[in-house]
Amino acid sequence: MPGGYNSEYTQDDVAAGAIYDLGVYTAIRNPKSLRDVRGQTVIHKFLKQQYPNFQPGKILDMGCTVGANTLPYVDAYPNAEVYGIDLAPAILRYSHARAESLGKRVHFSQQNAEKTNFPDESFDLVVSHILLHEIPVPAIRNVFRESYRLLAPGGIMIHQDARLFRHLDLYTAFISDEETTNNNEPFWSAMRDLDLVAVAREAGFSRDNLINTLLEQSNGMQSFIIVGTK
Ligand SMILES: C[S@@+](CC[C@H](N)C(=O)[O-])C[C@H]1O[C@@H](n2cnc3c(N)ncnc32)[C@H](O)[C@@H]1O
């Protein structure tokens, strides 16, 4: 992310949001796309198939950036209130304008996903998309604990990310590790080695209520998801 997520150069700056939305590799590859393949995959290749009767009243997307993968939840669950949180102020201003311009209602706020100001059991669905590999292991543990705290009984947590090392052949794992060292992805390798089921159990989820699986995205790539129900 050129300039980093948290850059803010002027009052009411939105530049970091515009750079993420229009300038990073996913946008350059396909400028006309809404860049929502991760949200669409979680919803249509997992949630709607495994939980066809699930009708969440409140949904939270952690580390939402410009909300590209938050918006599919607005369409998929039209009766739900959808929330997006991120640390980055300039990005959140942009996210709000982007959602409004697309006619979608999302409550965006600047919050740390490790410790939000939402009351216990506020949400029926807590999700994130490619957040985990951006944060250090202690923060991942906190995000899982916070997800558990925020879920109402019967609620579902889904954290999506790129495949873990055990899903990769040796060559791809080597190239991916090289990326973490030389392309500003300092936390990626540690996250890929982590036992996320164990982290979820430490956070309060019981083993019987945890799923980790790979999903095929429509762009040919694969998503890793860790799912916990409370
Ligand atoms: C790779 S981006 C996520 C992309 C986004 N979810 C999407 O699907 O387009 C990582 C985001 O996580 C945010 N972030 C990092 N640590 C965070 C934290 N502790 N709490 C909330 N957001 C965080 C960053 O500011 C950044 O916007």
PDB file of C-alpha atoms and ligand atoms in Angstrom:
ATOM      1  CA  MET A   1       0.000   0.000   0.000  1.00  0.00           C
ATOM      2  CA  PRO A   2       1.925   3.062  -1.252  1.00  0.00           C
ATOM      3  CA  GLY A   3       2.296   5.574   1.607  1.00  0.00           C
ATOM      4  CA  GLY A   4       0.785   3.138   4.116  1.00  0.00           C
ATOM      5  CA  TYR A   5      -2.822   2.852   5.263  1.00  0.00           C
ATOM      6  CA  ASN A   6      -2.646   5.546   7.924  1.00  0.00           C
ATOM      7  CA  SER A   7      -1.188   8.461   5.950  1.00  0.00           C
ATOM      8  CA  GLU A   8      -3.093  11.718   6.273  1.00  0.00           C
ATOM      9  CA  TYR A   9      -1.495  14.854   4.796  1.00  0.00           C
ATOM     10  CA  THR A  10      -4.249  17.483   4.887  1.00  0.00           C
ATOM     11  CA  GLN A  11      -7.413  18.120   6.843  1.00  0.00           C
ATOM     12  CA  ASP A  12     -10.186  15.787   5.674  1.00  0.00           C
ATOM     13  CA  ASP A  13      -7.703  13.945   3.466  1.00  0.00           C
ATOM     14  CA  VAL A  14      -9.108  10.994   1.485  1.00  0.00           C
ATOM     15  CA  ALA A  15      -6.009  10.215  -0.588  1.00  0.00           C
ATOM     16  CA  ALA A  16      -5.114   6.900   1.096  1.00  0.00           C
ATOM     17  CA  GLY A  17      -8.619   5.602   0.350  1.00  0.00           C
ATOM     18  CA  ALA A  18      -8.422   6.635  -3.302  1.00  0.00           C
ATOM     19  CA  ILE A  19      -4.958   5.080  -3.634  1.00  0.00           C
ATOM     20  CA  TYR A  20      -6.167   1.787  -2.159  1.00  0.00           C
ATOM     21  CA  ASP A  21      -9.342   1.741  -4.238  1.00  0.00           C
ATOM     22  CA  LEU A  22      -7.837   2.766  -7.550  1.00  0.00           C
ATOM     23  CA  GLY A  23      -4.100   2.291  -7.288  1.00  0.00           C
ATOM     24  CA  VAL A  24      -3.188  -1.044  -5.721  1.00  0.00           C
ATOM     25  CA  TYR A  25      -2.648  -4.166  -7.781  1.00  0.00           C
ATOM     26  CA  THR A  26      -6.215  -5.482  -7.625  1.00  0.00           C
ATOM     27  CA  ALA A  27      -7.517  -2.215  -9.061  1.00  0.00           C
ATOM     28  CA  ILE A  28      -4.844  -2.005 -11.732  1.00  0.00           C
ATOM     29  CA  ARG A  29      -5.598  -5.557 -12.878  1.00  0.00           C
ATOM     30  CA  ASN A  30      -9.295  -4.867 -13.278  1.00  0.00           C
ATOM     31  CA  PRO A  31     -10.220  -1.171 -12.977  1.00  0.00           C
ATOM     32  CA  LYS A  32     -13.958  -1.714 -13.580  1.00  0.00           C
ATOM     33  CA  SER A  33     -14.387  -4.321 -10.849  1.00  0.00           C
ATOM     34  CA  LEU A  34     -15.853  -3.413  -7.471  1.00  0.00           C
ATOM     35  CA  ARG A  35     -13.016  -5.502  -5.956  1.00  0.00           C
ATOM     36  CA  ASP A  36     -15.438  -7.413  -3.782  1.00  0.00           C
ATOM     37  CA  VAL A  37     -14.449 -10.980  -4.682  1.00  0.00           C
ATOM     38  CA  ARG A  38     -13.532 -11.872  -1.075  1.00  0.00           C
ATOM     39  CA  GLY A  39     -16.846 -10.788   0.400  1.00  0.00           C
ATOM     40  CA  GLN A  40     -18.762 -12.380  -2.464  1.00  0.00           C
ATOM     41  CA  THR A  41     -16.852 -15.640  -1.946  1.00  0.00           C
ATOM     42  CA  VAL A  42     -17.484 -15.766   1.807  1.00  0.00           C
ATOM     43  CA  ILE A  43     -21.180 -15.030   1.300  1.00  0.00           C
ATOM     44  CA  HIS A  44     -22.013 -17.142  -1.739  1.00  0.00           C
ATOM     45  CA  LYS A  45     -19.528 -20.004  -1.475  1.00  0.00           C
ATOM     46  CA  PHE A  46     -19.871 -20.473   2.279  1.00  0.00           C
ATOM     47  CA  LEU A  47     -22.527 -18.591   4.253  1.00  0.00           C
ATOM     48  CA  LYS A  48     -25.472 -18.968   1.874  1.00  0.00           C
ATOM     49  CA  GLN A  49     -24.592 -22.632   1.310  1.00  0.00           C
ATOM     50  CA  GLN A  50     -23.836 -23.701   4.895  1.00  0.00           C
ATOM     51  CA  TYR A  51     -26.286 -21.408   6.700  1.00  0.00           C
ATOM     52  CA  PRO A  52     -29.119 -20.772   4.180  1.00  0.00           C
ATOM     53  CA  ASN A  53     -31.532 -19.633   6.906  1.00  0.00           C
ATOM     54  CA  PHE A  54     -29.065 -17.356   8.704  1.00  0.00           C
ATOM     55  CA  GLN A  55     -30.442 -13.798   8.819  1.00  0.00           C
ATOM     56  CA  PRO A  56     -28.005 -11.620  10.777  1.00  0.00           C
ATOM     57  CA  GLY A  57     -29.453  -8.432  12.257  1.00  0.00           C
ATOM     58  CA  LYS A  58     -26.050  -6.754  12.727  1.00  0.00           C
ATOM     59  CA  ILE A  59     -22.851  -7.399  10.798  1.00  0.00           C
ATOM     60  CA  LEU A  60     -19.328  -6.089  11.529  1.00  0.00           C
ATOM     61  CA  ASP A  61     -16.445  -6.028   9.024  1.00  0.00           C
ATOM     62  CA  MET A  62     -13.076  -5.566  10.797  1.00  0.00           C
ATOM     63  CA  GLY A  63     -10.231  -3.846   8.916  1.00  0.00           C
ATOM     64  CA  CYS A  64     -12.669  -2.910   6.164  1.00  0.00           C
ATOM     65  CA  THR A  65     -10.364  -0.419   4.349  1.00  0.00           C
ATOM     66  CA  VAL A  66     -12.529   1.187   1.598  1.00  0.00           C
ATOM     67  CA  GLY A  67     -15.417  -1.181   2.301  1.00  0.00           C
ATOM     68  CA  ALA A  68     -15.128  -3.008  -1.015  1.00  0.00           C
ATOM     69  CA  ASN A  69     -15.782  -6.338   0.681  1.00  0.00           C
ATOM     70  CA  THR A  70     -18.193  -4.861   3.227  1.00  0.00           C
ATOM     71  CA  LEU A  71     -20.759  -3.841   0.612  1.00  0.00           C
ATOM     72  CA  PRO A  72     -21.678  -7.366  -0.586  1.00  0.00           C
ATOM     73  CA  TYR A  73     -23.105  -7.995   2.922  1.00  0.00           C
ATOM     74  CA  VAL A  74     -25.479  -5.028   2.439  1.00  0.00           C
ATOM     75  CA  ASP A  75     -26.880  -6.677  -0.683  1.00  0.00           C
ATOM     76  CA  ALA A  76     -26.876 -10.230   0.689  1.00  0.00           C
ATOM     77  CA  TYR A  77     -28.600  -9.291   3.961  1.00  0.00           C
ATOM     78  CA  PRO A  78     -30.802  -6.262   3.141  1.00  0.00           C
ATOM     79  CA  ASN A  79     -32.440  -6.224   6.587  1.00  0.00           C
ATOM     80  CA  ALA A  80     -29.120  -6.135   8.451  1.00  0.00           C
ATOM     81  CA  GLU A  81     -27.306  -3.117   9.841  1.00  0.00           C
ATOM     82  CA  VAL A  82     -23.774  -3.290   8.483  1.00  0.00           C
ATOM     83  CA  TYR A  83     -20.753  -1.790  10.280  1.00  0.00           C
ATOM     84  CA  GLY A  84     -17.189  -1.350   9.042  1.00  0.00           C
ATOM     85  CA  ILE A  85     -14.210  -0.455  11.224  1.00  0.00           C
ATOM     86  CA  ASP A  86     -10.629   0.434  10.406  1.00  0.00           C
ATOM     87  CA  LEU A  87      -7.775   2.379  11.994  1.00  0.00           C
ATOM     88  CA  ALA A  88      -7.103   4.596   8.977  1.00  0.00           C
ATOM     89  CA  PRO A  89      -8.878   7.988   9.036  1.00  0.00           C
ATOM     90  CA  ALA A  90      -8.383   9.075   5.418  1.00  0.00           C
ATOM     91  CA  ILE A  91      -9.472   5.659   4.206  1.00  0.00           C
ATOM     92  CA  LEU A  92     -12.661   5.749   6.302  1.00  0.00           C
ATOM     93  CA  ARG A  93     -13.702   9.124   4.870  1.00  0.00           C
ATOM     94  CA  TYR A  94     -13.297   7.675   1.408  1.00  0.00           C
ATOM     95  CA  SER A  95     -15.144   4.465   2.364  1.00  0.00           C
ATOM     96  CA  HIS A  96     -18.168   6.421   3.496  1.00  0.00           C
ATOM     97  CA  ALA A  97     -18.292   8.453   0.263  1.00  0.00           C
ATOM     98  CA  ARG A  98     -17.737   5.308  -1.827  1.00  0.00           C
ATOM     99  CA  ALA A  99     -20.584   3.427  -0.138  1.00  0.00           C
ATOM    100  CA  GLU A 100     -22.964   6.396  -0.411  1.00  0.00           C
ATOM    101  CA  SER A 101     -22.123   6.860  -4.092  1.00  0.00           C
ATOM    102  CA  LEU A 102     -22.995   3.210  -4.678  1.00  0.00           C
ATOM    103  CA  GLY A 103     -26.252   3.617  -2.736  1.00  0.00           C
ATOM    104  CA  LYS A 104     -25.232   1.309   0.147  1.00  0.00           C
ATOM    105  CA  ARG A 105     -25.627   2.117   3.835  1.00  0.00           C
ATOM    106  CA  VAL A 106     -22.715   1.179   6.114  1.00  0.00           C
ATOM    107  CA  HIS A 107     -21.837   2.602   9.554  1.00  0.00           C
ATOM    108  CA  PHE A 108     -18.090   3.246   9.330  1.00  0.00           C
ATOM    109  CA  SER A 109     -16.047   4.137  12.406  1.00  0.00           C
ATOM    110  CA  GLN A 110     -12.387   4.492  13.322  1.00  0.00           C
ATOM    111  CA  GLN A 111     -11.732   1.668  15.743  1.00  0.00           C
ATOM    112  CA  ASN A 112      -9.103  -0.873  16.686  1.00  0.00           C
ATOM    113  CA  ALA A 113     -10.398  -4.374  15.898  1.00  0.00           C
ATOM    114  CA  GLU A 114      -8.425  -5.627  18.914  1.00  0.00           C
ATOM    115  CA  LYS A 115     -10.594  -3.599  21.285  1.00  0.00           C
ATOM    116  CA  THR A 116     -13.696  -1.886  19.944  1.00  0.00           C
ATOM    117  CA  ASN A 117     -16.215   0.236  21.819  1.00  0.00           C
ATOM    118  CA  PHE A 118     -19.196  -1.954  20.858  1.00  0.00           C
ATOM    119  CA  PRO A 119     -20.998  -3.635  23.793  1.00  0.00           C
ATOM    120  CA  ASP A 120     -20.755  -7.411  24.372  1.00  0.00           C
ATOM    121  CA  GLU A 121     -22.882  -9.582  22.043  1.00  0.00           C
ATOM    122  CA  SER A 122     -23.576  -6.696  19.619  1.00  0.00           C
ATOM    123  CA  PHE A 123     -23.275  -8.635  16.355  1.00  0.00           C
ATOM    124  CA  ASP A 124     -24.640 -11.767  14.683  1.00  0.00           C
ATOM    125  CA  LEU A 125     -21.852 -11.884  12.117  1.00  0.00           C
ATOM    126  CA  VAL A 126     -18.252 -10.657  12.513  1.00  0.00           C
ATOM    127  CA  VAL A 127     -16.039 -10.894   9.411  1.00  0.00           C
ATOM    128  CA  SER A 128     -12.690  -9.739   8.108  1.00  0.00           C
ATOM    129  CA  HIS A 129     -11.019 -10.040   4.714  1.00  0.00           C
ATOM    130  CA  ILE A 130      -7.220 -10.143   4.410  1.00  0.00           C
ATOM    131  CA  LEU A 131      -6.834  -8.373   7.770  1.00  0.00           C
ATOM    132  CA  LEU A 132      -5.057 -11.166   9.664  1.00  0.00           C
ATOM    133  CA  HIS A 133      -1.861 -11.177   7.592  1.00  0.00           C
ATOM    134  CA  GLU A 134      -1.475  -7.423   8.174  1.00  0.00           C
ATOM    135  CA  ILE A 135      -1.186  -7.667  11.954  1.00  0.00           C
ATOM    136  CA  PRO A 136       1.247  -9.324  14.405  1.00  0.00           C
ATOM    137  CA  VAL A 137       0.365 -12.559  16.196  1.00  0.00           C
ATOM    138  CA  PRO A 138      -0.599 -10.928  19.546  1.00  0.00           C
ATOM    139  CA  ALA A 139      -2.998  -8.678  17.620  1.00  0.00           C
ATOM    140  CA  ILE A 140      -4.519 -11.695  15.838  1.00  0.00           C
ATOM    141  CA  ARG A 141      -5.177 -13.273  19.243  1.00  0.00           C
ATOM    142  CA  ASN A 142      -6.846 -10.044  20.402  1.00  0.00           C
ATOM    143  CA  VAL A 143      -8.968  -9.834  17.235  1.00  0.00           C
ATOM    144  CA  PHE A 144     -10.271 -13.367  17.849  1.00  0.00           C
ATOM    145  CA  ARG A 145     -11.029 -12.582  21.512  1.00  0.00           C
ATOM    146  CA  GLU A 146     -12.805  -9.400  20.461  1.00  0.00           C
ATOM    147  CA  SER A 147     -14.776 -11.295  17.804  1.00  0.00           C
ATOM    148  CA  TYR A 148     -15.942 -13.766  20.453  1.00  0.00           C
ATOM    149  CA  ARG A 149     -16.902 -10.975  22.865  1.00  0.00           C
ATOM    150  CA  LEU A 150     -18.863  -9.134  20.170  1.00  0.00           C
ATOM    151  CA  LEU A 151     -20.852 -12.137  18.934  1.00  0.00           C
ATOM    152  CA  ALA A 152     -24.347 -12.760  20.215  1.00  0.00           C
ATOM    153  CA  PRO A 153     -25.133 -16.406  21.068  1.00  0.00           C
ATOM    154  CA  GLY A 154     -25.532 -18.306  17.792  1.00  0.00           C
ATOM    155  CA  GLY A 155     -23.474 -15.656  15.987  1.00  0.00           C
ATOM    156  CA  ILE A 156     -20.790 -16.475  13.413  1.00  0.00           C
ATOM    157  CA  MET A 157     -17.188 -15.235  13.073  1.00  0.00           C
ATOM    158  CA  ILE A 158     -15.470 -15.568   9.681  1.00  0.00           C
ATOM    159  CA  HIS A 159     -11.919 -14.357   9.089  1.00  0.00           C
ATOM    160  CA  GLN A 160     -10.815 -14.713   5.465  1.00  0.00           C
ATOM    161  CA  ASP A 161      -7.230 -14.512   4.252  1.00  0.00           C
ATOM    162  CA  ALA A 162      -4.738 -15.857   1.754  1.00  0.00           C
ATOM    163  CA  ARG A 163      -3.790 -19.528   2.004  1.00  0.00           C
ATOM    164  CA  LEU A 164      -1.618 -20.712   4.882  1.00  0.00           C
ATOM    165  CA  PHE A 165       1.814 -22.270   4.325  1.00  0.00           C
ATOM    166  CA  ARG A 166       0.456 -25.788   4.772  1.00  0.00           C
ATOM    167  CA  HIS A 167      -1.760 -25.218   1.700  1.00  0.00           C
ATOM    168  CA  LEU A 168       1.235 -24.297  -0.470  1.00  0.00           C
ATOM    169  CA  ASP A 169       3.836 -26.336  -2.319  1.00  0.00           C
ATOM    170  CA  LEU A 170       7.429 -25.705  -1.246  1.00  0.00           C
ATOM    171  CA  TYR A 171       8.262 -23.403  -4.167  1.00  0.00           C
ATOM    172  CA  THR A 172       5.169 -21.202  -3.672  1.00  0.00           C
ATOM    173  CA  ALA A 173       5.818 -21.099   0.078  1.00  0.00           C
ATOM    174  CA  PHE A 174       9.406 -19.947  -0.595  1.00  0.00           C
ATOM    175  CA  ILE A 175       8.265 -17.223  -3.009  1.00  0.00           C
ATOM    176  CA  SER A 176       5.553 -16.096  -0.558  1.00  0.00           C
ATOM    177  CA  ASP A 177       8.068 -15.926   2.262  1.00  0.00           C
ATOM    178  CA  GLU A 178      10.367 -13.863   0.058  1.00  0.00           C
ATOM    179  CA  GLU A 179       7.445 -11.463  -0.436  1.00  0.00           C
ATOM    180  CA  THR A 180       7.061 -10.983   3.295  1.00  0.00           C
ATOM    181  CA  THR A 181      10.723 -10.087   3.635  1.00  0.00           C
ATOM    182  CA  ASN A 182      11.135  -7.873   0.595  1.00  0.00           C
ATOM    183  CA  ASN A 183       7.721  -6.379  -0.107  1.00  0.00           C
ATOM    184  CA  ASN A 184       6.616  -4.833   3.191  1.00  0.00           C
ATOM    185  CA  GLU A 185       4.524  -7.739   4.460  1.00  0.00           C
ATOM    186  CA  PRO A 186       6.275  -8.145   7.832  1.00  0.00           C
ATOM    187  CA  PHE A 187       3.557 -10.204   9.540  1.00  0.00           C
ATOM    188  CA  TRP A 188       2.484 -12.458   6.690  1.00  0.00           C
ATOM    189  CA  SER A 189       4.810 -15.426   7.340  1.00  0.00           C
ATOM    190  CA  ALA A 190       4.015 -15.569  11.055  1.00  0.00           C
ATOM    191  CA  MET A 191       0.283 -15.561  10.327  1.00  0.00           C
ATOM    192  CA  ARG A 192       0.647 -18.293   7.721  1.00  0.00           C
ATOM    193  CA  ASP A 193       2.373 -20.564  10.239  1.00  0.00           C
ATOM    194  CA  LEU A 194      -0.151 -19.923  12.999  1.00  0.00           C
ATOM    195  CA  ASP A 195      -2.640 -22.556  14.177  1.00  0.00           C
ATOM    196  CA  LEU A 196      -5.733 -20.362  13.860  1.00  0.00           C
ATOM    197  CA  VAL A 197      -8.010 -23.083  15.221  1.00  0.00           C
ATOM    198  CA  ALA A 198      -5.957 -23.064  18.432  1.00  0.00           C
ATOM    199  CA  VAL A 199      -6.130 -19.267  18.530  1.00  0.00           C
ATOM    200  CA  ALA A 200      -9.918 -19.416  18.121  1.00  0.00           C
ATOM    201  CA  ARG A 201     -10.187 -21.983  20.919  1.00  0.00           C
ATOM    202  CA  GLU A 202      -8.121 -19.764  23.233  1.00  0.00           C
ATOM    203  CA  ALA A 203     -10.530 -16.940  22.364  1.00  0.00           C
ATOM    204  CA  GLY A 204     -13.500 -18.977  23.650  1.00  0.00           C
ATOM    205  CA  PHE A 205     -14.819 -20.923  20.626  1.00  0.00           C
ATOM    206  CA  SER A 206     -15.294 -24.640  21.211  1.00  0.00           C
ATOM    207  CA  ARG A 207     -13.584 -27.117  18.872  1.00  0.00           C
ATOM    208  CA  ASP A 208     -16.928 -28.504  17.644  1.00  0.00           C
ATOM    209  CA  ASN A 209     -17.938 -25.026  16.502  1.00  0.00           C
ATOM    210  CA  LEU A 210     -14.861 -24.314  14.378  1.00  0.00           C
ATOM    211  CA  ILE A 211     -14.276 -24.841  10.651  1.00  0.00           C
ATOM    212  CA  ASN A 212     -11.205 -23.980   8.630  1.00  0.00           C
ATOM    213  CA  THR A 213     -11.396 -24.513   4.925  1.00  0.00           C
ATOM    214  CA  LEU A 214     -10.402 -23.211   1.511  1.00  0.00           C
ATOM    215  CA  LEU A 215     -12.881 -21.621  -0.905  1.00  0.00           C
ATOM    216  CA  GLU A 216     -12.465 -21.117  -4.652  1.00  0.00           C
ATOM    217  CA  GLN A 217     -12.792 -17.468  -5.626  1.00  0.00           C
ATOM    218  CA  SER A 218     -14.297 -16.515  -8.986  1.00  0.00           C
ATOM    219  CA  ASN A 219     -10.918 -15.056 -10.037  1.00  0.00           C
ATOM    220  CA  GLY A 220      -9.251 -18.477  -9.763  1.00  0.00           C
ATOM    221  CA  MET A 221      -7.501 -17.756  -6.454  1.00  0.00           C
ATOM    222  CA  GLN A 222      -8.291 -19.460  -3.162  1.00  0.00           C
ATOM    223  CA  SER A 223      -9.483 -17.985   0.123  1.00  0.00           C
ATOM    224  CA  PHE A 224      -8.660 -19.482   3.489  1.00  0.00           C
ATOM    225  CA  ILE A 225     -11.431 -19.013   6.056  1.00  0.00           C
ATOM    226  CA  ILE A 226     -11.565 -19.730   9.758  1.00  0.00           C
ATOM    227  CA  VAL A 227     -15.139 -19.886  10.988  1.00  0.00           C
ATOM    228  CA  GLY A 228     -16.371 -20.014  14.584  1.00  0.00           C
ATOM    229  CA  THR A 229     -19.940 -20.121  15.871  1.00  0.00           C
ATOM    230  CA  LYS A 230     -20.728 -19.037  19.410  1.00  0.00           C
TER     231      LYS A 230
HETATM  232  C1  LIG B   1      -5.305  -5.489   3.522  1.00  0.00           C
HETATM  233  S1  LIG B   1      -6.313  -4.268   4.213  1.00  0.00           S
HETATM  234  C2  LIG B   1      -7.897  -5.056   4.342  1.00  0.00           C
HETATM  235  C3  LIG B   1      -8.650  -5.035   3.054  1.00  0.00           C
HETATM  236  C4  LIG B   1     -10.145  -4.986   3.153  1.00  0.00           C
HETATM  237  N1  LIG B   1     -10.680  -5.783   4.218  1.00  0.00           N
HETATM  238  C5  LIG B   1     -10.725  -5.428   1.842  1.00  0.00           C
HETATM  239  O1  LIG B   1     -11.289  -6.527   1.801  1.00  0.00           O
HETATM  240  O2  LIG B   1     -10.628  -4.693   0.857  1.00  0.00           O
HETATM  241  C6  LIG B   1      -5.892  -4.187   5.927  1.00  0.00           C
HETATM  242  C7  LIG B   1      -6.659  -3.100   6.661  1.00  0.00           C
HETATM  243  O3  LIG B   1      -6.645  -3.398   8.042  1.00  0.00           O
HETATM  244  C8  LIG B   1      -6.560  -2.200   8.755  1.00  0.00           C
HETATM  245  N2  LIG B   1      -6.082  -2.513  10.104  1.00  0.00           N
HETATM  246  C9  LIG B   1      -4.868  -2.963  10.483  1.00  0.00           C
HETATM  247  N3  LIG B   1      -4.846  -3.189  11.808  1.00  0.00           N
HETATM  248  C10 LIG B   1      -6.104  -2.896  12.274  1.00  0.00           C
HETATM  249  C11 LIG B   1      -6.708  -2.918  13.548  1.00  0.00           C
HETATM  250  N4  LIG B   1      -6.019  -3.299  14.632  1.00  0.00           N
HETATM  251  N5  LIG B   1      -7.993  -2.532  13.661  1.00  0.00           N
HETATM  252  C12 LIG B   1      -8.702  -2.133  12.574  1.00  0.00           C
HETATM  253  N6  LIG B   1      -8.169  -2.102  11.330  1.00  0.00           N
HETATM  254  C13 LIG B   1      -6.891  -2.465  11.188  1.00  0.00           C
HETATM  255  C14 LIG B   1      -5.620  -1.344   7.917  1.00  0.00           C
HETATM  256  O4  LIG B   1      -5.752   0.037   8.224  1.00  0.00           O
HETATM  257  C15 LIG B   1      -6.071  -1.699   6.516  1.00  0.00           C
HETATM  258  O5  LIG B   1      -7.060  -0.815   6.056  1.00  0.00           O
END
